[in-house]
Coordinates of C-alpha atoms and ligand atoms in Angstrom, one line a residue:
X302 CA -23.3 37.3 6.0
X303 CA -20.2 36.9 3.9
X304 CA -20.8 35.3 0.4
X305 CA -18.7 34.1 -2.5
X306 CA -18.0 37.0 -4.7
X307 CA -15.8 35.3 -7.4
X308 CA -13.9 32.0 -8.2
X309 CA -11.0 31.6 -10.6
X310 CA -8.6 28.8 -11.1
X311 CA -5.2 28.8 -12.9
X312 CA -2.5 26.2 -13.6
X313 CA 0.5 25.7 -11.3
X314 CA 3.0 22.8 -11.2
X315 CA 3.2 20.1 -8.7
X316 CA 6.3 18.5 -7.0
X317 CA 6.7 16.1 -10.1
X318 CA 6.7 19.0 -12.4
X319 CA 3.2 18.1 -13.7
X320 CA 0.4 20.5 -14.1
X321 CA -2.2 20.9 -11.4
X322 CA -4.5 23.7 -10.4
X323 CA -4.9 26.4 -7.8
X324 CA -8.2 28.1 -7.0
X325 CA -8.6 31.7 -5.8
X326 CA -11.9 32.6 -4.1
X327 CA -12.8 36.2 -3.2
X328 CA -15.4 36.9 -0.7
X329 CA -18.0 39.7 -0.8
X330 CA -16.0 41.2 2.2
X331 CA -12.9 41.3 0.0
X332 CA -11.0 38.4 1.6
X333 CA -9.0 36.1 -0.7
X334 CA -8.6 32.4 -0.1
X335 CA -6.4 30.1 -2.2
X336 CA -6.1 26.4 -2.4
X337 CA -4.1 23.9 -4.6
X338 CA -4.8 20.4 -5.4
X339 CA -2.3 17.4 -5.2
X340 CA -2.1 14.3 -7.4
X341 CA -1.3 10.7 -6.8
X342 CA 0.8 8.1 -8.7
X343 CA -0.4 4.8 -7.0
X344 CA -4.0 5.6 -7.3
X345 CA -7.0 3.4 -6.4
X346 CA -9.2 2.4 -9.3
X347 CA -12.2 3.8 -7.5
X348 CA -10.8 7.3 -6.7
X349 CA -12.9 10.2 -7.7
X350 CA -11.8 11.3 -11.3
X351 CA -8.9 13.6 -11.7
X352 CA -9.7 15.4 -14.9
X353 CA -6.8 15.5 -17.4
X354 CA -7.0 17.0 -20.9
X355 CA -5.5 14.0 -22.7
X356 CA -3.8 16.1 -25.4
X357 CA -0.5 14.4 -25.9
X358 CA 1.1 17.7 -27.3
X359 CA 0.6 19.3 -24.0
X360 CA 2.3 18.0 -20.9
X361 CA 2.0 14.5 -22.4
X362 CA -1.8 14.5 -22.0
X363 CA -1.6 15.6 -18.2
X364 CA -2.9 19.1 -18.9
X365 CA -5.6 20.5 -16.6
X366 CA -7.1 23.1 -18.9
X367 CA -10.5 21.4 -18.9
X368 CA -10.6 21.2 -15.0
X369 CA -9.6 24.9 -14.9
X370 CA -12.3 25.8 -17.5
X371 CA -14.9 23.9 -15.3
X372 CA -13.9 26.0 -12.3
X373 CA -14.0 29.4 -14.2
X374 CA -17.3 28.5 -16.0
X375 CA -19.9 26.4 -14.5
X376 CA -18.6 26.1 -10.9
X377 CA -17.9 29.8 -10.6
X378 CA -21.4 30.6 -11.9
X379 CA -23.2 28.1 -9.7
X380 CA -21.5 29.2 -6.5
X381 CA -21.5 33.0 -6.9
X382 CA -23.5 34.6 -4.1
X383 CA -23.6 31.5 -2.0
X384 CA -23.1 31.9 1.8
X385 CA -19.7 30.8 3.1
X386 CA -21.3 29.7 6.4
X387 CA -22.4 26.3 5.2
X388 CA -19.6 24.2 3.8
X389 CA -21.9 21.3 3.5
X390 CA -24.3 23.2 1.3
X391 CA -21.4 24.4 -0.9
X392 CA -20.1 20.9 -1.3
X393 CA -23.6 19.5 -2.0
X394 CA -24.0 22.2 -4.8
X395 CA -20.6 21.1 -6.3
X396 CA -21.7 17.4 -6.2
X397 CA -25.1 18.1 -7.7
X398 CA -23.6 20.3 -10.4
X399 CA -21.3 17.5 -11.4
X400 CA -24.1 14.9 -11.2
X401 CA -21.9 11.8 -11.6
X402 CA -21.0 9.4 -8.9
X403 CA -17.2 9.8 -9.4
X404 CA -17.1 13.5 -10.2
X405 CA -16.0 12.6 -13.6
X406 CA -17.8 15.4 -15.4
X407 CA -16.3 18.4 -13.7
X408 CA -13.3 16.7 -12.3
X409 CA -12.5 16.0 -8.6
X410 CA -9.5 18.2 -9.0
X411 CA -11.7 21.1 -10.0
X412 CA -14.3 20.4 -7.2
X413 CA -11.7 19.9 -4.5
X414 CA -9.9 23.1 -5.1
X415 CA -13.0 25.1 -4.7
X416 CA -14.2 23.1 -1.7
X417 CA -10.9 23.7 0.1
X418 CA -10.7 27.4 -0.9
X419 CA -14.3 27.8 0.4
X420 CA -13.3 26.3 3.8
X421 CA -10.3 28.6 4.0
X422 CA -12.4 31.7 3.1
X423 CA -15.0 30.8 5.7
X424 CA -12.3 30.7 8.3
X425 CA -10.9 34.0 7.2
X426 CA -14.3 35.6 7.4
X427 CA -14.6 34.7 11.1
X428 CA -11.0 35.5 11.7
X429 CA -10.1 32.0 12.9
X430 CA -7.2 29.7 11.9
X431 CA -8.6 27.0 9.7
X432 CA -8.0 24.2 12.2
X433 CA -10.1 25.9 14.8
X434 CA -12.8 27.0 12.3
X435 CA -13.2 23.3 11.1
X436 CA -12.6 21.6 14.4
X437 CA -13.9 24.0 17.2
X438 CA -12.2 24.8 20.4
X439 CA -11.4 21.2 21.1
X440 CA -9.1 21.0 18.1
X441 CA -5.8 20.8 20.1
X442 CA -4.3 17.4 19.1
X443 CA -1.2 17.3 16.9
X444 CA -0.6 14.2 14.8
X445 CA 2.2 11.8 15.0
X446 CA 4.1 12.6 11.8
X447 CA 4.7 9.4 9.8
X448 CA 7.8 10.3 7.8
X449 CA 8.5 8.4 4.7
X450 CA 12.3 8.0 4.8
X451 CA 12.7 5.1 2.4
X452 CA 10.8 5.1 -1.0
X453 CA 10.3 2.2 -3.4
X454 CA 7.5 0.9 -5.7
X455 CA 5.9 3.4 -8.0
X456 CA 7.6 6.4 -6.1
X457 CA 11.2 5.5 -7.0
X458 CA 13.4 3.9 -9.6
X459 CA 15.1 1.5 -7.2
X460 CA 14.6 -2.3 -6.7
X461 CA 12.5 -2.0 -3.5
X462 CA 9.0 -3.3 -4.1
X463 CA 7.3 -1.7 -1.1
X464 CA 6.4 1.9 -1.6
X465 CA 6.9 3.5 1.8
X466 CA 8.9 2.9 4.9
X467 CA 7.9 5.5 7.4
X468 CA 9.3 6.5 10.9
X469 CA 6.7 7.4 13.5
X470 CA 8.1 9.2 16.6
X471 CA 5.5 7.7 19.0
X472 CA 7.5 8.4 22.1
X473 CA 8.2 12.1 21.4
X474 CA 6.9 14.6 24.0
X475 CA 5.6 17.1 21.4
X476 CA 5.1 17.6 17.7
X477 CA 8.2 19.7 17.4
X478 CA 10.3 17.1 19.2
X479 CA 8.8 14.4 16.9
X480 CA 10.0 16.4 13.9
X481 CA 13.5 16.6 15.6
X482 CA 13.5 12.9 16.2
X483 CA 12.5 12.3 12.6
X484 CA 14.9 14.8 11.0
X485 CA 17.9 13.4 13.0
X486 CA 16.9 9.9 12.1
X487 CA 16.6 10.9 8.4
X488 CA 20.1 12.5 8.5
X489 CA 21.5 9.4 10.3
X490 CA 19.9 7.2 7.6
X491 CA 21.6 9.3 4.9
X492 CA 25.0 8.9 6.6
X493 CA 24.5 5.2 6.9
X494 CA 23.5 4.6 3.3
X495 CA 26.5 6.8 2.2
X496 CA 28.9 4.8 4.4
X497 CA 27.7 1.6 2.7
X498 CA 28.2 3.0 -0.7
X499 CA 24.4 3.1 -1.3
X500 CA 22.6 5.8 -3.1
X501 CA 21.2 8.8 -1.2
X502 CA 19.2 10.1 -4.1
X503 CA 15.5 10.5 -3.2
X504 CA 12.2 9.3 -4.5
X505 CA 9.0 11.3 -5.0
X506 CA 8.2 11.8 -1.3
X507 CA 11.8 12.8 -0.3
X508 CA 12.7 9.5 1.2
X509 CA 16.0 7.8 0.1
X510 CA 15.6 5.4 -2.8
X511 CA 18.7 3.0 -2.7
X512 CA 18.8 -0.4 -4.3
X513 CA 18.8 -3.0 -1.5
X514 CA 19.4 -6.7 -1.1
X515 CA 15.8 -7.3 -0.1
X516 CA 12.7 -5.5 1.0
X517 CA 13.4 -6.4 4.6
X518 CA 16.8 -4.6 4.5
X519 CA 14.8 -1.4 4.4
X520 CA 13.4 -2.2 7.9
X521 CA 16.9 -3.1 9.1
X522 CA 18.6 0.0 7.9
X523 CA 15.9 2.2 9.4
X524 CA 16.3 0.5 12.8
X525 CA 20.0 1.1 12.6
X526 CA 19.5 4.7 11.7
X527 CA 17.1 5.3 14.6
X528 CA 19.7 3.9 17.0
X529 CA 22.6 5.7 15.3
X530 CA 20.6 9.0 15.9
X531 CA 20.4 8.1 19.6
X532 CA 16.8 6.9 19.8
X533 CA 15.2 3.6 20.9
X534 CA 13.5 1.8 18.2
X535 CA 10.0 1.0 19.2
X536 CA 9.9 3.2 22.3
X537 CA 10.9 6.5 20.8
X538 CA 10.4 5.9 17.1
X539 CA 8.2 3.1 15.5
X540 CA 7.9 2.1 11.9
X541 CA 4.9 2.3 9.6
X542 CA 4.7 0.7 6.2
X543 CA 2.7 1.3 3.0
X544 CA 3.6 -1.5 0.7
X545 CA 1.0 -0.3 -1.8
X546 CA 0.5 -3.9 -2.8
X547 CA -1.8 -3.1 -5.7
X548 CA 1.3 -2.0 -7.5
X549 CA 2.8 -5.5 -7.4
X550 CA -0.4 -7.6 -7.4
X551 CA -0.4 -10.1 -10.3
X552 CA -2.8 -13.0 -11.3
X553 CA -2.9 -15.4 -8.4
X554 CA -0.8 -13.3 -5.9
X555 CA 2.0 -10.8 -5.7
X556 CA 5.2 -10.5 -7.6
X557 CA 8.0 -9.3 -5.4
X558 CA 11.4 -8.6 -7.2
X559 CA 13.0 -8.3 -3.9
X560 CA 11.9 -11.8 -2.8
X561 CA 13.1 -13.8 -5.7
X562 CA 10.7 -12.6 -8.3
X563 CA 8.3 -15.6 -8.2
X564 CA 4.6 -15.2 -7.4
X565 CA 3.9 -14.9 -3.8
X566 CA 0.5 -15.9 -2.5
X567 CA -1.5 -13.7 -0.3
X568 CA -0.9 -16.3 2.5
X569 CA 2.9 -16.1 2.1
X570 CA 2.7 -12.3 1.9
X571 CA 0.9 -12.3 5.3
X572 CA 3.6 -14.5 6.6
X573 CA 6.2 -12.0 5.6
X574 CA 4.4 -9.3 7.4
X575 CA 3.9 -11.5 10.5
X576 CA 7.7 -12.3 10.5
X577 CA 8.5 -8.6 10.3
X578 CA 6.1 -7.5 12.9
X579 CA 7.8 -9.9 15.3
X580 CA 11.2 -8.5 14.5
X581 CA 10.8 -4.8 13.8
X582 CA 8.9 -2.1 15.7
X583 CA 6.0 -1.9 13.2
X584 CA 2.9 -0.2 14.3
X585 CA 0.9 0.2 11.1
X586 CA 0.7 -1.5 7.7
X587 CA -1.2 0.2 4.9
X588 CA -2.3 -1.5 1.7
X589 CA -0.5 -4.7 2.6
X590 CA -2.7 -6.3 0.0
X591 CA -4.1 -5.2 -3.3
X592 CA -7.2 -3.1 -3.6
X593 CA -9.3 -6.0 -4.9
X594 CA -7.9 -8.5 -2.4
X595 CA -10.4 -7.9 0.4
X596 CA -9.9 -11.5 1.5
X597 CA -6.1 -10.7 2.0
X598 CA -7.0 -7.6 4.0
X599 CA -9.6 -9.6 6.2
X600 CA -7.1 -12.3 6.9
X601 CA -4.5 -9.8 8.0
X602 CA -6.9 -7.9 10.1
X603 CA -7.9 -11.1 11.8
X604 CA -4.4 -12.1 12.4
X605 CA -2.7 -8.8 13.3
X606 CA -5.5 -6.3 13.9
X607 CA -5.4 -6.7 17.6
X608 CA -1.6 -5.7 17.7
X609 CA -1.2 -3.3 14.9
X610 CA -3.0 -0.7 12.7
X611 CA -4.3 -2.2 9.3
X612 CA -5.0 0.7 7.0
X613 CA -7.0 0.7 3.7
X614 CA -6.0 3.2 1.1
X615 CA -6.5 2.1 -2.5
X616 CA -9.4 -0.1 -1.6
X617 CA -11.4 2.5 0.4
X618 CA -10.3 5.7 -1.5
X619 CA -11.7 7.8 1.3
X620 CA -15.2 7.0 0.1
X621 CA -17.8 6.9 2.9
X622 CA -19.9 4.2 1.1
X623 CA -16.9 1.9 0.6
X624 CA -15.6 2.5 4.1
X625 CA -19.0 1.5 5.5
X626 CA -18.7 -1.7 3.7
X627 CA -15.2 -2.2 4.9
X628 CA -16.3 -1.7 8.5
X629 CA -19.1 -4.1 8.2
X630 CA -16.8 -6.8 6.6
X631 CA -14.0 -6.1 9.1
X632 CA -11.5 -5.5 6.2
X633 CA -9.1 -3.2 8.2
X634 CA -9.0 -1.3 11.4
X635 CA -8.1 2.2 9.9
X636 CA -8.4 4.1 6.7
X637 CA -6.1 6.5 4.9
X638 CA -7.7 9.9 4.3
X639 CA -6.9 11.8 1.1
X640 CA -9.2 14.8 0.3
X641 CA -8.6 14.4 -3.5
X642 CA -9.6 10.7 -3.5
X643 CA -13.3 11.8 -2.8
X644 CA -13.2 15.4 -3.8
X645 CA -14.9 17.5 -1.2
X646 CA -14.1 18.6 2.4
X647 CA -17.5 17.4 3.6
X648 CA -17.3 13.9 2.3
X649 CA -13.8 13.7 3.8
X650 CA -15.0 14.7 7.2
X651 CA -17.9 12.0 6.9
X652 CA -15.3 9.4 6.0
X653 CA -13.3 10.2 9.2
X654 CA -16.6 10.3 11.2
X655 CA -17.4 6.7 10.1
X656 CA -13.9 5.6 11.1
X657 CA -14.2 7.1 14.6
X658 CA -17.7 5.7 15.1
X659 CA -16.3 2.2 14.3
X660 CA -13.4 2.7 16.6
X661 CA -11.1 2.7 13.6
X662 CA -8.0 4.9 13.1
X663 CA -7.7 7.5 10.4
X664 CA -4.5 8.6 8.9
X665 CA -4.6 11.9 6.9
X666 CA -2.3 11.8 3.9
X667 CA -0.6 13.9 1.3
X668 CA -0.2 12.7 -2.3
X669 CA 3.1 11.8 -4.0
X670 CA 2.5 14.7 -6.4
X671 CA 2.2 17.6 -4.0
X672 CA 2.1 21.4 -3.8
X673 CA 3.1 23.7 -1.0
X674 CA -0.5 24.0 0.1
X675 CA -0.7 23.1 3.8
X676 CA -4.4 22.5 4.1
X677 CA -4.1 18.9 5.4
X678 CA -2.0 20.2 8.5
X679 CA -4.9 22.3 9.7
X680 CA -7.4 19.6 8.6
X681 CA -5.6 17.0 10.6
X682 CA -5.7 19.0 13.8
X683 CA -9.3 20.0 13.2
X684 CA -10.3 16.3 13.0
X685 CA -8.0 15.2 15.9
X686 CA -6.9 12.0 14.0
X687 CA -3.6 11.9 15.9
X688 CA -1.7 10.7 12.8
X689 CA -0.7 12.1 9.4
X690 CA 1.8 11.2 6.7
X691 CA 3.4 13.8 4.6
X692 CA 6.6 12.3 3.3
X693 CA 10.2 12.8 4.4
X694 CA 11.3 15.7 6.5
X695 CA 12.9 17.3 3.6
X696 CA 11.6 19.1 0.4
X697 CA 9.4 22.1 0.6
X698 CA 6.0 20.5 -0.5
X699 CA 6.4 17.9 2.3
X700 CA 7.7 20.3 5.0
X701 CA 5.0 22.9 4.2
X702 CA 2.6 20.6 6.2
X703 CA 5.1 19.7 8.9
X704 CA 6.1 23.3 9.4
X705 CA 2.5 24.5 9.5
X706 CA 1.8 21.9 12.3
X707 CA 4.8 23.2 14.2
X708 CA 3.3 26.6 14.0
X709 CA -0.1 25.3 15.1
X710 CA 1.5 23.7 18.1
X711 CA 3.3 26.9 19.0
X712 CA 0.1 28.8 18.7
X713 CA -1.8 26.4 21.0
X714 CA 0.9 26.6 23.6
X715 CA 0.0 24.7 26.7
X716 CA -3.3 23.4 25.2
X717 CA -1.5 21.5 22.5
X718 CA -1.6 17.6 22.9
X719 CA 0.7 15.0 21.4
X720 CA 0.1 11.3 21.9
X721 CA 0.4 8.2 19.9
X722 CA -2.7 6.7 18.4
X723 CA -1.0 3.4 17.9
X724 CA -0.7 0.3 20.1
X725 CA 2.8 -0.3 21.5
X726 CA 5.0 -2.0 18.9
X727 CA 4.4 -5.8 19.5
X728 CA 8.0 -6.8 18.7
X729 CA 10.5 -8.2 21.2
Ligands
2PG6 O1 -0.1 5.5 -1.7 C1 -0.2 6.5 -1.0 O2 -0.5 6.4 0.2 C2 0.2 7.8 -1.6 C3 0.7 8.8 -0.7 O3 1.9 8.4 -0.1 O4 0.8 7.7 -2.8 P1 0.1 8.4 -4.1 O5 -0.2 9.7 -3.9 O6 1.0 8.1 -5.2 O7 -1.2 7.5 -4.3
MG7 MG1 -1.1 4.3 0.2

């Protein structure tokens, strides 16, 4: 039986140039597994705690020395000698060692790095790729890549309120082709923005971040770019949104600079989404309402849940307990899945299992502050969610995931499957 020999963490930088940590786990057989932890900007209030040092003289308080010390001290000591065969037991030990409900003592960043490295090490000891080790022989489904080609909100300095406008190549015959559809549309969008004298500078996730006349214009330019690239909007490539509404929620409603800057009620915001869904090929809306506005979510799910995917991110924070409540109250019909929102691989798998049991969708997601770690690519195939978002088809930290998925598809050969998990776009 292969066991954990040693664990050590050290600091690296994420895609925003902020510190994060990478964990190196050595097995008793001499195999070495590494895993790096991402970091969000538009975080949910109930996410597991990302431990930061708070010393303003080092990285403006964003240092991760404490989290690293927690890996190298208490965590390394508690896990040394443990079998790598039982991921749930390793994660349980980590949760118990922390002892809080939000991983605030050791830090979800410290805990997740170790949890992911342990999963990788376990796969290595049985000489299996990670997706097969975690998902078994049936792990053959590649996800529809939801590529964030236009950034706003907290991820960019432009005047667009909504955070993410994604293209989803629902009609592509394979993952590799989906990437081609997406990359060609991304290039077409760049040319189109350039032709109109708009900025082609990019936001945190690699999507363009121009100032636009309205939020809706983002949908319009994306449809134009899809067509300019030679694809059919809706049939070949659909649109998925993440307004990340918590970031523009105010007392009594929502403040949208792009819609005149007054306060928009939840009802009026739903009317905007309804109007868009009728006129654009939208298949999924994530965080259309703020994380505390469960009533807004419920109304949207009632009104639109039969036609499109309604995804909870900031409200559910990949937390099985909260997702259970969300399912009971019919708050959405899908959850966004981010490993670092909950902090262990086992709890993330549990969150996805709950979604599947309820007939919900599950979209695996990167964070806006990423590393080149490609864990979520294998994880998505292992879970067979059929959908993932990892930013634009540009920038190394985003492409690390997409490129790994292309490698998995090539490795699976004829057994690879690619199909859309979304309902057909309801527009037109
Ligand atoms: O809101 C989101 O879904 C994510 C990822 O796109 O952003 P962040 O990592 O900043 O929370
Ligand atoms: Mg989100």
